PDB file of C-alpha atoms (C1' of nucleotides) in Angstrom:
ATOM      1  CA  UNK A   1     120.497 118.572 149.726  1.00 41.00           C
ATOM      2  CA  UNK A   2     118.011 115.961 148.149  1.00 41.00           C
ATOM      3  CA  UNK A   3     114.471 115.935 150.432  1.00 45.00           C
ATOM      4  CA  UNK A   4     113.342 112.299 150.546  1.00 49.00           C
ATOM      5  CA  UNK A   5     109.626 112.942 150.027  1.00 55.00           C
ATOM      6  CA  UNK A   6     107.480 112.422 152.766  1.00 67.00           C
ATOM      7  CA  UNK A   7     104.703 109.715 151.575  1.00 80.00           C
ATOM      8  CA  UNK A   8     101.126 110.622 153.170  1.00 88.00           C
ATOM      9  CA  UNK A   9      98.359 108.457 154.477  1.00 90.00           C
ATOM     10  CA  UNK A  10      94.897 109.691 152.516  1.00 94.00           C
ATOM     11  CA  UNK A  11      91.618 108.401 153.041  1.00 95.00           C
ATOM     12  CA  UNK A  12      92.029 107.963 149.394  1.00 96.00           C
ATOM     13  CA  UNK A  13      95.100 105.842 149.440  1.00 96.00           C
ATOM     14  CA  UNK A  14      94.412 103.999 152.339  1.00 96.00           C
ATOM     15  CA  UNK A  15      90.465 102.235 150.620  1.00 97.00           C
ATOM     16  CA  UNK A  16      91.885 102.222 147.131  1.00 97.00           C
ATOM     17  CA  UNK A  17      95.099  99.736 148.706  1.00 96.00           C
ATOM     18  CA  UNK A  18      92.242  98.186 151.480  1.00 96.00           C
ATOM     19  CA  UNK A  19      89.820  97.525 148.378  1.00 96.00           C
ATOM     20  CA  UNK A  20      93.053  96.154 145.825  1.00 96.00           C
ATOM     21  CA  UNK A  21      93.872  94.077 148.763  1.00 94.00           C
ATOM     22  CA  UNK A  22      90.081  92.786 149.199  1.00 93.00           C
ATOM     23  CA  UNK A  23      90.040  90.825 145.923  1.00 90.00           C
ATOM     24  CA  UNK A  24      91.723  88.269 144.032  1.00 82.00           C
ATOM     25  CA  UNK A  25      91.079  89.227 140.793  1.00 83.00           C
ATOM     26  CA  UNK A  26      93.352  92.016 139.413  1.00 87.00           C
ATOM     27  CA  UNK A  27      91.077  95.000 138.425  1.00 92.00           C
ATOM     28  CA  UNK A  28      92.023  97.395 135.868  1.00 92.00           C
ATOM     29  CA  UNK A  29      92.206 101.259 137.602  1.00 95.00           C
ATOM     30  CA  UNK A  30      88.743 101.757 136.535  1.00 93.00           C
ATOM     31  CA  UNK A  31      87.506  98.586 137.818  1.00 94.00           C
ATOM     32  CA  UNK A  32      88.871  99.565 140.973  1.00 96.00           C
ATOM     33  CA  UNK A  33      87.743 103.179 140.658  1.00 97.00           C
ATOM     34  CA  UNK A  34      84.395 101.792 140.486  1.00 95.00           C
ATOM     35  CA  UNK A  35      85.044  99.864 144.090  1.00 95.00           C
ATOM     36  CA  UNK A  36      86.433 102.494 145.448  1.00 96.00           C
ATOM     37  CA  UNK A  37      83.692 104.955 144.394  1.00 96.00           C
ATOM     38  CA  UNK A  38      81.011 103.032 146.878  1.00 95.00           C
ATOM     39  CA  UNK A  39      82.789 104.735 149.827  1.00 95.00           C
ATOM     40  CA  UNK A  40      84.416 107.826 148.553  1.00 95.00           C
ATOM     41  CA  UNK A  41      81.715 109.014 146.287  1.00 95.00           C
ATOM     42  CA  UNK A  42      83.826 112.281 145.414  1.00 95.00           C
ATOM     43  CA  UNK A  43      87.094 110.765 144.362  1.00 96.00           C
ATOM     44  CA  UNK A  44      88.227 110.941 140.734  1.00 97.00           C
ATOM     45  CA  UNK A  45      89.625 108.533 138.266  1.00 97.00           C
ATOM     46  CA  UNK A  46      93.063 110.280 138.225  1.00 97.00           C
ATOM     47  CA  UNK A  47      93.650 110.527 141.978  1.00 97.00           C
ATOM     48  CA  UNK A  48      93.132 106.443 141.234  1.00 97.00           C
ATOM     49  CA  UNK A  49      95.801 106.062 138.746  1.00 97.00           C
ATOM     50  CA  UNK A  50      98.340 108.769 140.408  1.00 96.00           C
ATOM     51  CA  UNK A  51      97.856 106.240 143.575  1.00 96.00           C
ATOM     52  CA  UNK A  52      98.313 103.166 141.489  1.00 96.00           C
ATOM     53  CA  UNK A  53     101.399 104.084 140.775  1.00 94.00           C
ATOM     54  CA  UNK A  54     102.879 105.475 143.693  1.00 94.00           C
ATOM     55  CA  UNK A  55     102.182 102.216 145.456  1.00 94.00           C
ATOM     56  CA  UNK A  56     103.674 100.547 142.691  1.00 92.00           C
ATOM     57  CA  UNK A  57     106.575 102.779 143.198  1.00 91.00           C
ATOM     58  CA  UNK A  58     106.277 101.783 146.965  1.00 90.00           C
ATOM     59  CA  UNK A  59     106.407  98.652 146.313  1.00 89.00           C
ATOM     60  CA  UNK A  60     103.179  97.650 147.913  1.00 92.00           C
ATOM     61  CA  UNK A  61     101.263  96.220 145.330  1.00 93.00           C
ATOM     62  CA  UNK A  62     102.333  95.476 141.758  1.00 88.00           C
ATOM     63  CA  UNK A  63     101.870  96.476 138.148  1.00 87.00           C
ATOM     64  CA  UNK A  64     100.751  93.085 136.434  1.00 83.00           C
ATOM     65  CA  UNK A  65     102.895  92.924 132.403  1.00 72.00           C
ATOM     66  CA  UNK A  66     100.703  91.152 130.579  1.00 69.00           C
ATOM     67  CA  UNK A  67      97.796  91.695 128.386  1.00 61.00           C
ATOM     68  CA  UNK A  68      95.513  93.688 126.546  1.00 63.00           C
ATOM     69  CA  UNK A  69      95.774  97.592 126.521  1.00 72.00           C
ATOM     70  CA  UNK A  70      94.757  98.037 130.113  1.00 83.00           C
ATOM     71  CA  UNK A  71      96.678  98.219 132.869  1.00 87.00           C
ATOM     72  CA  UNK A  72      95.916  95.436 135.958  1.00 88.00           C
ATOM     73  CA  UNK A  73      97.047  95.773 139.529  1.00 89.00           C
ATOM     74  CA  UNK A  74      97.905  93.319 141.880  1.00 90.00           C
ATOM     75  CA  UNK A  75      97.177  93.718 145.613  1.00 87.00           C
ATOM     76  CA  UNK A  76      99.990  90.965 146.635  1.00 84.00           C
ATOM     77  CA  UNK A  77     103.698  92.332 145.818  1.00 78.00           C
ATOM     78  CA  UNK A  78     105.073  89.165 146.197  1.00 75.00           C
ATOM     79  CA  UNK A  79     106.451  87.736 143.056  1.00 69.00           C
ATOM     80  CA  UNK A  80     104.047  84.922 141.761  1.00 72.00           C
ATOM     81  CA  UNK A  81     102.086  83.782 138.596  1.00 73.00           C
ATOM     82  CA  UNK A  82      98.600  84.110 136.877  1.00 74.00           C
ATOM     83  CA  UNK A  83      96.009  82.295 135.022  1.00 73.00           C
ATOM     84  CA  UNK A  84      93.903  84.202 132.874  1.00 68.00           C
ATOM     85  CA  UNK A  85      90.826  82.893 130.928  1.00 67.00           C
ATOM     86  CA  UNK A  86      90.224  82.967 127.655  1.00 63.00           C
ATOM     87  CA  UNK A  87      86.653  83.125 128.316  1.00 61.00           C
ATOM     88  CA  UNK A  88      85.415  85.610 130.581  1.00 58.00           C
ATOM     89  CA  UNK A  89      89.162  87.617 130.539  1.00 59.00           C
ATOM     90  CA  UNK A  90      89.549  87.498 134.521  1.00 64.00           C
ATOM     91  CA  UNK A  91      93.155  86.998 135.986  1.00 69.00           C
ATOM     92  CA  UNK A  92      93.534  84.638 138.753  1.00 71.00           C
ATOM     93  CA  UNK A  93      96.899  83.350 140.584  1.00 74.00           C
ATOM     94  CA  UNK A  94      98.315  80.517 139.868  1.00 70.00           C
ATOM     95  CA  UNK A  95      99.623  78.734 143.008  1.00 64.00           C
ATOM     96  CA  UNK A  96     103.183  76.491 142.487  1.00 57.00           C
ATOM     97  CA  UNK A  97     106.488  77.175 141.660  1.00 53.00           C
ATOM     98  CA  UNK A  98     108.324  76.386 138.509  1.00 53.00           C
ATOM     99  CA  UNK A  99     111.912  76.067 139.640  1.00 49.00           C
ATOM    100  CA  UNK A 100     113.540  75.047 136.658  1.00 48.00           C
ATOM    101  CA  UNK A 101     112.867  78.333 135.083  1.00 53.00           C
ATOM    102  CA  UNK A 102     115.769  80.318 136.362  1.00 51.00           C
ATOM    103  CA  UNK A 103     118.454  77.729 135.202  1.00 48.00           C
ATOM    104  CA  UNK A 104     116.733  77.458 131.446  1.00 46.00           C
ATOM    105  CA  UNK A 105     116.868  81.320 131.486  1.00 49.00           C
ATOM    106  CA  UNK A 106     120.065  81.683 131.969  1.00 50.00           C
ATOM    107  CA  UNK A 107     121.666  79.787 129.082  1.00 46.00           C
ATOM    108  CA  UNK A 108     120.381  82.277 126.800  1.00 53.00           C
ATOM    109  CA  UNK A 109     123.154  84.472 124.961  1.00 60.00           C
ATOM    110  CA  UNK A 110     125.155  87.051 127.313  1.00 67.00           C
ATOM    111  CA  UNK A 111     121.651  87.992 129.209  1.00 71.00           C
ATOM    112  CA  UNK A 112     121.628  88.267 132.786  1.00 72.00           C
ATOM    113  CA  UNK A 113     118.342  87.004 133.660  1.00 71.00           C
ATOM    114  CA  UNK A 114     116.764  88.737 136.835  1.00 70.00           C
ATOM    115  CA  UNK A 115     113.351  87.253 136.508  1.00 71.00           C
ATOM    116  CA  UNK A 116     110.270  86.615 134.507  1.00 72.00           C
ATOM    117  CA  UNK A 117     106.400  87.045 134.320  1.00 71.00           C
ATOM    118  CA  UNK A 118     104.474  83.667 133.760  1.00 73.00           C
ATOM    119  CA  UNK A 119     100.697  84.137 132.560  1.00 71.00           C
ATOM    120  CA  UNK A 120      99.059  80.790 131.857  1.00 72.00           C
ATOM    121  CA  UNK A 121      96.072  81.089 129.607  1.00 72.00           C
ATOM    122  CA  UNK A 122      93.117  78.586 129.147  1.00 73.00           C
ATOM    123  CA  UNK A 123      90.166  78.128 130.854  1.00 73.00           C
ATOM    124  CA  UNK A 124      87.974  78.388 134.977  1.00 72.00           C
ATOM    125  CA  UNK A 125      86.150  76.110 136.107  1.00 70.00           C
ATOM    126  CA  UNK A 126      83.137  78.237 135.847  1.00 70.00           C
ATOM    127  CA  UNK A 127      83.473  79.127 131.902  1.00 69.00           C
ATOM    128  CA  UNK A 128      84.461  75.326 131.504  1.00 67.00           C
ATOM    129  CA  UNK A 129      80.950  74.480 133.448  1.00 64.00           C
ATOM    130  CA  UNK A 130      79.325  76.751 130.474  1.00 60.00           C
ATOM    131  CA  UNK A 131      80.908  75.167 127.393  1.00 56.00           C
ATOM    132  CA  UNK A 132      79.872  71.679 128.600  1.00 55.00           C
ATOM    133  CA  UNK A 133      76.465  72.805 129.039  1.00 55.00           C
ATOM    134  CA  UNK A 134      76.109  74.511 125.571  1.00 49.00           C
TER     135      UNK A 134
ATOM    136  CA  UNK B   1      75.944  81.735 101.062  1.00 45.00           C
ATOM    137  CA  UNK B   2      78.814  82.913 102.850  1.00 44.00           C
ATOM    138  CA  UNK B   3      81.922  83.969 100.796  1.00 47.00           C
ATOM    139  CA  UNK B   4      85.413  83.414 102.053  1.00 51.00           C
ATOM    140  CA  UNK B   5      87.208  87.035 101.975  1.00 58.00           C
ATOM    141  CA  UNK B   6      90.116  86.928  99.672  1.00 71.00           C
ATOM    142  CA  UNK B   7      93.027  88.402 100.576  1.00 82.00           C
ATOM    143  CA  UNK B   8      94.943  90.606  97.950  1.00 90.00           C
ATOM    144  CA  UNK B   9      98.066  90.907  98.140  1.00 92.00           C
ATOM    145  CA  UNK B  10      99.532  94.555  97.819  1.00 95.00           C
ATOM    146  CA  UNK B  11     102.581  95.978  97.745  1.00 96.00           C
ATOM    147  CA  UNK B  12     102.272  97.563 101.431  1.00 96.00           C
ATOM    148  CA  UNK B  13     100.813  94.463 102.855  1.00 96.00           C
ATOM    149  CA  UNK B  14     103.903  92.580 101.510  1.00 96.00           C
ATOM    150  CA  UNK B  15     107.115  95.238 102.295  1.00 97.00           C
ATOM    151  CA  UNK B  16     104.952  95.241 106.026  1.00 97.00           C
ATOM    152  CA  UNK B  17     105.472  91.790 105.980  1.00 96.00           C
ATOM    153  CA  UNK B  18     108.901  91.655 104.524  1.00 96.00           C
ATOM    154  CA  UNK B  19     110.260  94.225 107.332  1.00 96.00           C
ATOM    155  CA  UNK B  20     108.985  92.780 110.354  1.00 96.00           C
ATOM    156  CA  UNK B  21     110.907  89.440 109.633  1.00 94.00           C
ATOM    157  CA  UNK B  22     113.820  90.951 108.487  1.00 93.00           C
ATOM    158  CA  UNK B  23     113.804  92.479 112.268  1.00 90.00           C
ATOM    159  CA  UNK B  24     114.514  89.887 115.094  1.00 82.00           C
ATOM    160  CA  UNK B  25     113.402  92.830 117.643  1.00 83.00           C
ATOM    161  CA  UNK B  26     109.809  92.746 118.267  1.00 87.00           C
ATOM    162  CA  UNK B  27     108.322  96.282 116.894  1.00 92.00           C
ATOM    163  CA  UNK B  28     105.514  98.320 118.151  1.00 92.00           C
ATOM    164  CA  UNK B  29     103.059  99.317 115.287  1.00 95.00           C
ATOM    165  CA  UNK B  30     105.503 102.646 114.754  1.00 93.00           C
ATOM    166  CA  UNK B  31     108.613 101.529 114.890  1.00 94.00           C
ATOM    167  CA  UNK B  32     107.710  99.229 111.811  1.00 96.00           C
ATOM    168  CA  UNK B  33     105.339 102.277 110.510  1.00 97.00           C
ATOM    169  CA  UNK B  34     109.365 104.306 110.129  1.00 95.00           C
ATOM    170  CA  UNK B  35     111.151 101.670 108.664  1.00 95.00           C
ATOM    171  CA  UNK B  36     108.199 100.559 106.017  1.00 96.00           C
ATOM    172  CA  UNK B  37     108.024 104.178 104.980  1.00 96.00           C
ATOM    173  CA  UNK B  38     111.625 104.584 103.548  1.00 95.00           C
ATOM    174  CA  UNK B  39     110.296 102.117 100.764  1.00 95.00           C
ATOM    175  CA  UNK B  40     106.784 103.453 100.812  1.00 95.00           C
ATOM    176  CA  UNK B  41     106.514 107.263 101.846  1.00 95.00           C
ATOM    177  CA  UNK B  42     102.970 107.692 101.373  1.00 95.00           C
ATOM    178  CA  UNK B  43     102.314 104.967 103.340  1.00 96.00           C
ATOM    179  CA  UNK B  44      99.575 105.639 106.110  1.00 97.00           C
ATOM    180  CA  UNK B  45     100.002 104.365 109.869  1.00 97.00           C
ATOM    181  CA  UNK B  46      96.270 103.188 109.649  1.00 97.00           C
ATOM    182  CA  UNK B  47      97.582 101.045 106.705  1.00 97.00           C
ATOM    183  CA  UNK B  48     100.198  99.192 108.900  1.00 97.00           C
ATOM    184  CA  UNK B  49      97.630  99.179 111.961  1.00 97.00           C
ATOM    185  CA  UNK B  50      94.924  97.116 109.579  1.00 97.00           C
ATOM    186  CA  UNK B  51      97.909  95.013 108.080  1.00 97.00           C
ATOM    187  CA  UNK B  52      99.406  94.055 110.821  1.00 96.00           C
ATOM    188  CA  UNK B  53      96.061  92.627 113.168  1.00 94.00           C
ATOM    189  CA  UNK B  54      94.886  90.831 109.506  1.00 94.00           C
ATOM    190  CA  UNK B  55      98.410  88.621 109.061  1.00 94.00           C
ATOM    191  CA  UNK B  56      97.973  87.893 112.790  1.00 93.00           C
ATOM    192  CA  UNK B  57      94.604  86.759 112.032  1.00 92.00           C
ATOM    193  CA  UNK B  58      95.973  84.594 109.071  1.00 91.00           C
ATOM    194  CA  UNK B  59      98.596  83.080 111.435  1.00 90.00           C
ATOM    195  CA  UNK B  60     101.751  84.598 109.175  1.00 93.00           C
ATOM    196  CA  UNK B  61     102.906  86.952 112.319  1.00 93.00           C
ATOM    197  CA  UNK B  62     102.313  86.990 116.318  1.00 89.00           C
ATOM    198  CA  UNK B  63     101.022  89.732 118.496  1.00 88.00           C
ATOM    199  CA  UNK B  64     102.730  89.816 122.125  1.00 83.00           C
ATOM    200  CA  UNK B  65     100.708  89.374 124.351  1.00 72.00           C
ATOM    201  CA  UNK B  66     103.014  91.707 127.016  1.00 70.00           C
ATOM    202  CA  UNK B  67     104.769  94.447 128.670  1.00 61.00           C
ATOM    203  CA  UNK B  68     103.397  98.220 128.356  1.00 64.00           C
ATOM    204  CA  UNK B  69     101.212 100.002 126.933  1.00 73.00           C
ATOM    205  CA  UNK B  70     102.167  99.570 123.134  1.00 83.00           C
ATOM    206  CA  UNK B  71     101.524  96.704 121.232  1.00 88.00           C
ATOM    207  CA  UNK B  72     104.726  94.653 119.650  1.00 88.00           C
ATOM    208  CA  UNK B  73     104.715  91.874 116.955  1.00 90.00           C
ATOM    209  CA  UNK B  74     106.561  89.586 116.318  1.00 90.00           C
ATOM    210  CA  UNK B  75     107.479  87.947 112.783  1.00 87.00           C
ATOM    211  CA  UNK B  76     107.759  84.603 113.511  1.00 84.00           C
ATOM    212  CA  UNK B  77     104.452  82.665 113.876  1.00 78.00           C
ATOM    213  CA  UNK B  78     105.827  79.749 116.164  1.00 76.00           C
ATOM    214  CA  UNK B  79     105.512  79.677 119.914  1.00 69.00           C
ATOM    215  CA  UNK B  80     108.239  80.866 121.552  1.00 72.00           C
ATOM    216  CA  UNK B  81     109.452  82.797 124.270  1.00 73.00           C
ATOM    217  CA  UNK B  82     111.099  86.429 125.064  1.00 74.00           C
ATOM    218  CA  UNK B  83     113.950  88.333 126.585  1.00 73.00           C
ATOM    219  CA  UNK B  84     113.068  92.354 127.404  1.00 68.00           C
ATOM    220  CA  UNK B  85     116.456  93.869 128.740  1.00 66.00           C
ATOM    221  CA  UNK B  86     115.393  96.012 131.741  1.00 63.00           C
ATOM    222  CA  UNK B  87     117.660  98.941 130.687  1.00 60.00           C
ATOM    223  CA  UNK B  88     117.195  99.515 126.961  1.00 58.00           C
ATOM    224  CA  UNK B  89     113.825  98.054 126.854  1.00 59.00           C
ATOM    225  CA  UNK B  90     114.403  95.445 123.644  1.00 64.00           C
ATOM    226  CA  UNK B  91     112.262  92.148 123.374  1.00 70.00           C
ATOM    227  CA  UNK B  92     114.417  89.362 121.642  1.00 71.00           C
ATOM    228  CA  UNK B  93     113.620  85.778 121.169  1.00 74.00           C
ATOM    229  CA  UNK B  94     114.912  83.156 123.429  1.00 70.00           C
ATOM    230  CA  UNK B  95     116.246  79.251 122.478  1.00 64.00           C
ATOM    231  CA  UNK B  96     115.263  76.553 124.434  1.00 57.00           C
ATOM    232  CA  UNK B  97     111.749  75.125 125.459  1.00 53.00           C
ATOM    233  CA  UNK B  98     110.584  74.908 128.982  1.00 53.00           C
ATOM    234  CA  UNK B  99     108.985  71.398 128.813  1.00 49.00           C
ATOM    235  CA  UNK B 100     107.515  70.957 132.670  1.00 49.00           C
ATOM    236  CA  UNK B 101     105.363  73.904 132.575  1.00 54.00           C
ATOM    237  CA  UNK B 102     102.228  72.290 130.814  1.00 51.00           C
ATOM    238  CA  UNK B 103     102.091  69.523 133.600  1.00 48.00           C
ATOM    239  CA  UNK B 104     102.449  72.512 136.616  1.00 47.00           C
ATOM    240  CA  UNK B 105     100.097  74.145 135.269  1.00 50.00           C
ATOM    241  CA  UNK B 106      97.745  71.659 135.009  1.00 50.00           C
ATOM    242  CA  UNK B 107      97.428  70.965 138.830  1.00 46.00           C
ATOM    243  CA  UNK B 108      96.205  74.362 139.159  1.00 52.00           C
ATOM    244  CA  UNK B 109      92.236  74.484 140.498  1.00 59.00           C
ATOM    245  CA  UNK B 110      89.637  73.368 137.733  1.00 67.00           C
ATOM    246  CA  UNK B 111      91.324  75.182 134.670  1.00 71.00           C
ATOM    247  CA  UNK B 112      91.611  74.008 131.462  1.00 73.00           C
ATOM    248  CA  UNK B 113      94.857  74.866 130.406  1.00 71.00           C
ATOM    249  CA  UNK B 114      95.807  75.554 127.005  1.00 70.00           C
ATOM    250  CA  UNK B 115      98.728  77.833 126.343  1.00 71.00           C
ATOM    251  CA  UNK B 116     101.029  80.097 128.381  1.00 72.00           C
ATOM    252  CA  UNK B 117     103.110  83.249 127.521  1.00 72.00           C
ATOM    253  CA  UNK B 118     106.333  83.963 129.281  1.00 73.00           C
ATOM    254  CA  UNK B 119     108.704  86.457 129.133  1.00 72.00           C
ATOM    255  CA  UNK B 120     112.613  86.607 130.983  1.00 72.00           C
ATOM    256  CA  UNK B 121     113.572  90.156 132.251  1.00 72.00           C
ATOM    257  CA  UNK B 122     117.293  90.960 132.452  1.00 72.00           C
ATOM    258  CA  UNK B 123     119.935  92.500 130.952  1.00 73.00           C
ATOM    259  CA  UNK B 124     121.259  92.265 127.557  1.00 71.00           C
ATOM    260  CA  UNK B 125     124.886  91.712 126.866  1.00 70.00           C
ATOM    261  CA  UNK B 126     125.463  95.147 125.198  1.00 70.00           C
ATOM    262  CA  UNK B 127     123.672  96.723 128.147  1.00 69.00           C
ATOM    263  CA  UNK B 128     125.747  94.424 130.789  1.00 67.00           C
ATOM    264  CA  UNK B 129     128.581  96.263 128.987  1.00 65.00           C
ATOM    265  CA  UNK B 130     127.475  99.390 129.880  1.00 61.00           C
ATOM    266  CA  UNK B 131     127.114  98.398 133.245  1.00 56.00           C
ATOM    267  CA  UNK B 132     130.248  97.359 133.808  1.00 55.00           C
ATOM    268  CA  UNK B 133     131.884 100.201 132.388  1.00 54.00           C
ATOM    269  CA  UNK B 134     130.110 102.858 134.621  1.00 49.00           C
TER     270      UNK B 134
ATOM    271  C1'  DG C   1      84.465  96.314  86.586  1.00 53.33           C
ATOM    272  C1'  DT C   2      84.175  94.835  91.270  1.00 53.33           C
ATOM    273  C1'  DC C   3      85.263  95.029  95.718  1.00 53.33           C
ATOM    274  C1'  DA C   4      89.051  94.895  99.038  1.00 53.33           C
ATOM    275  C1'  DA C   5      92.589  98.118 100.568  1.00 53.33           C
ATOM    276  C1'  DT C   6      94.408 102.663 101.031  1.00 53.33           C
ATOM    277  C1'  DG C   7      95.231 107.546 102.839  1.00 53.33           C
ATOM    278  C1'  DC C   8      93.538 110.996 105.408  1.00 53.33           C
ATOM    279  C1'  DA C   9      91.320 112.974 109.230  1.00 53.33           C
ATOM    280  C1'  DA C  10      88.437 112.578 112.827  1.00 53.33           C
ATOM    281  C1'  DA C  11      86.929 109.598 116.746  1.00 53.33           C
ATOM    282  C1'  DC C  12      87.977 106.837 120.499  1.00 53.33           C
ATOM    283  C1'  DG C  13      89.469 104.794 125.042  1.00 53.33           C
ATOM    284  C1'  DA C  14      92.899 104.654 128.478  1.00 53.33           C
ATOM    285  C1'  DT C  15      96.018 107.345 130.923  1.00 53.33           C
ATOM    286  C1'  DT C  16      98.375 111.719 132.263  1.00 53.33           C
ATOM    287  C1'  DT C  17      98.840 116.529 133.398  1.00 53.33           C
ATOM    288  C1'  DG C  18      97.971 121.637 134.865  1.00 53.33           C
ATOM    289  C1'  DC C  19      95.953 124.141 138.158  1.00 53.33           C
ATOM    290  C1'  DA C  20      93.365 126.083 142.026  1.00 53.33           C
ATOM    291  C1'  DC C  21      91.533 124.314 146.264  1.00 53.33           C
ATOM    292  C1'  DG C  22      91.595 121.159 150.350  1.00 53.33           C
ATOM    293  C1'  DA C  23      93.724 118.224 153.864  1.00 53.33           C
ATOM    294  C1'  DT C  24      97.654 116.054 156.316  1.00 53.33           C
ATOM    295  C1'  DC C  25     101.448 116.413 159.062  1.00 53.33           C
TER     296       DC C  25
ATOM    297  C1'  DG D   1     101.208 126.927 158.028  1.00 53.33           C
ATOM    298  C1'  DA D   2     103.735 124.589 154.526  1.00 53.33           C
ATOM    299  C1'  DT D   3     103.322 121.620 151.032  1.00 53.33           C
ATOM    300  C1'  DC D   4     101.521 117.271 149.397  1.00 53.33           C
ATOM    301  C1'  DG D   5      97.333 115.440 147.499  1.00 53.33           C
ATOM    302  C1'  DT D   6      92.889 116.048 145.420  1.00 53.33           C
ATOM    303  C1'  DG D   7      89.100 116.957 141.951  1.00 53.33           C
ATOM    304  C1'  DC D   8      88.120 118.659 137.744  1.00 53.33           C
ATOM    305  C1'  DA D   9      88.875 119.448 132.979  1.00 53.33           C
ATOM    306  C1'  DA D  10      91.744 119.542 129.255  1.00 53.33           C
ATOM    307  C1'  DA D  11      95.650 117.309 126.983  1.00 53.33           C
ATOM    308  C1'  DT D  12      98.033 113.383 125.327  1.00 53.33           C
ATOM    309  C1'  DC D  13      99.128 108.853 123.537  1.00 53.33           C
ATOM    310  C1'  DG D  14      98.232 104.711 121.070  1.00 53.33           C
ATOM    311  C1'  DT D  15      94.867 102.726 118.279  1.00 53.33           C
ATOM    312  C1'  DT D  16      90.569 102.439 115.494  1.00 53.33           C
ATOM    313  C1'  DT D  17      87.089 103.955 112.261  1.00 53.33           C
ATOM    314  C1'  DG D  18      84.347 106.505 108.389  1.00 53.33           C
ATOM    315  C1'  DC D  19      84.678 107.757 103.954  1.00 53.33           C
ATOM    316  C1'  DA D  20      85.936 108.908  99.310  1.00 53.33           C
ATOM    317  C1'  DT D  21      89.477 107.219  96.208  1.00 53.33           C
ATOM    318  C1'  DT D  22      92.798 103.783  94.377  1.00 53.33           C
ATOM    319  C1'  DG D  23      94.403  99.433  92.824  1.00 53.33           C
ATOM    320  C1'  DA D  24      94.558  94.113  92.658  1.00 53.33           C
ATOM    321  C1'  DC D  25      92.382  90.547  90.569  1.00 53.33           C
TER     322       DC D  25
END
DNA sequence: GTCAATGCAAACGATTTGCACGATC
DNA sequence: GATCGTGCAAATCGTTTGCATTGAC
């Protein structure tokens, strides 16, 4: 018979979903690992990534599908969008819904549409500040 | 005084070229690396690397900007948006424009839009198939 | 003939894995 | 006390780069 496989509470796991859950940004692992590292000066870069994913698994936090070759992680596992600038590269959320997206998606050819990722690209206020100063 | 780089047109730059648009999947850099070598077998995979980041440089392809850890491109330079089926894990275009999603995003706090990338996640209709017969 | 482009191999950065030890239930 | 989780180091995967040679113009 199949054990279901008992999940356990590490100090580890516990600050590296308490710091994800801190910011708004969405860190890459070794962003996070870098966080994480103030308080648990011993833990490793792997033990970051094995717990990444086994939250993602969880479904406590979220694997963000966009961009670049790193991975980012997303404290909130409720389905929503991002804004990413151009400029300085963070990743923001977007609040608002687009509600005609569903409908559009379906008309496509034979697909069964379940859902979609949404990053909009351009650029914060901050970075915007900066090219009307230069 | 600064000269323009020419760009010289070779024979593995062009059948590169010629293969990802025959394709209306979206390749990673190896996938198209196997099909250009039937027609060039000495090709190397640094070859289609360089190739492929310089014609999306010139504008004649598109780089994805999502999903995974591999890189996909796309042969046709226009905007437009994506379908990844959830089960085999193919990217294929989709028809239709999704005109409100400029003015949403607009609203959004102190950002500058300028551009947006969105992919639908689903099933395709071969894989529905599949489904259905299981 | 010049200089950009190639093929090869080695380097690289991000992520994953094997293994002995440590910690949670 | 069993076994899941950790830290460390080595392995792996996708991608990039250095360099001597080749080929387009």
């Amino acid at each position: 018979m199949q054990k279901v496989q008992e999940l356990r509470m590490t100090r580890q796991r516990r600050i590296i979903l308490e710091e994800l859950r801190k910011v708004d940004t969405h860190p890459t692992a070794d962003q996070l690992y870098l966080c994480v590292r103030d308080r648990l000066p011993r833990i490793s870069l792997a033990t970051v990534y094995r717990n990444l994913e086994l939250l993602v698994r969880e479904g406590l936090i979220q694997r963000l599908e966009f961009g670049g070759t790193r991975k980012r992680f997303d404290g909130n596992p409720e389905g929503h969008h991002h804004l990413r600038c151009l400029s300085c590269g963070e990743v923001r959320d977007a609040s608002g819904h687009i509600p005609a997206l569903q409908r559009v998606a379906r008309s496509s050819d034979g697909y069964e549409i379940t859902g979609y990722h949404l990053e909009l690209t351009g650029y914060c206020a901050c970075c915007r500040k900066d090219k009307d100063d230069s």
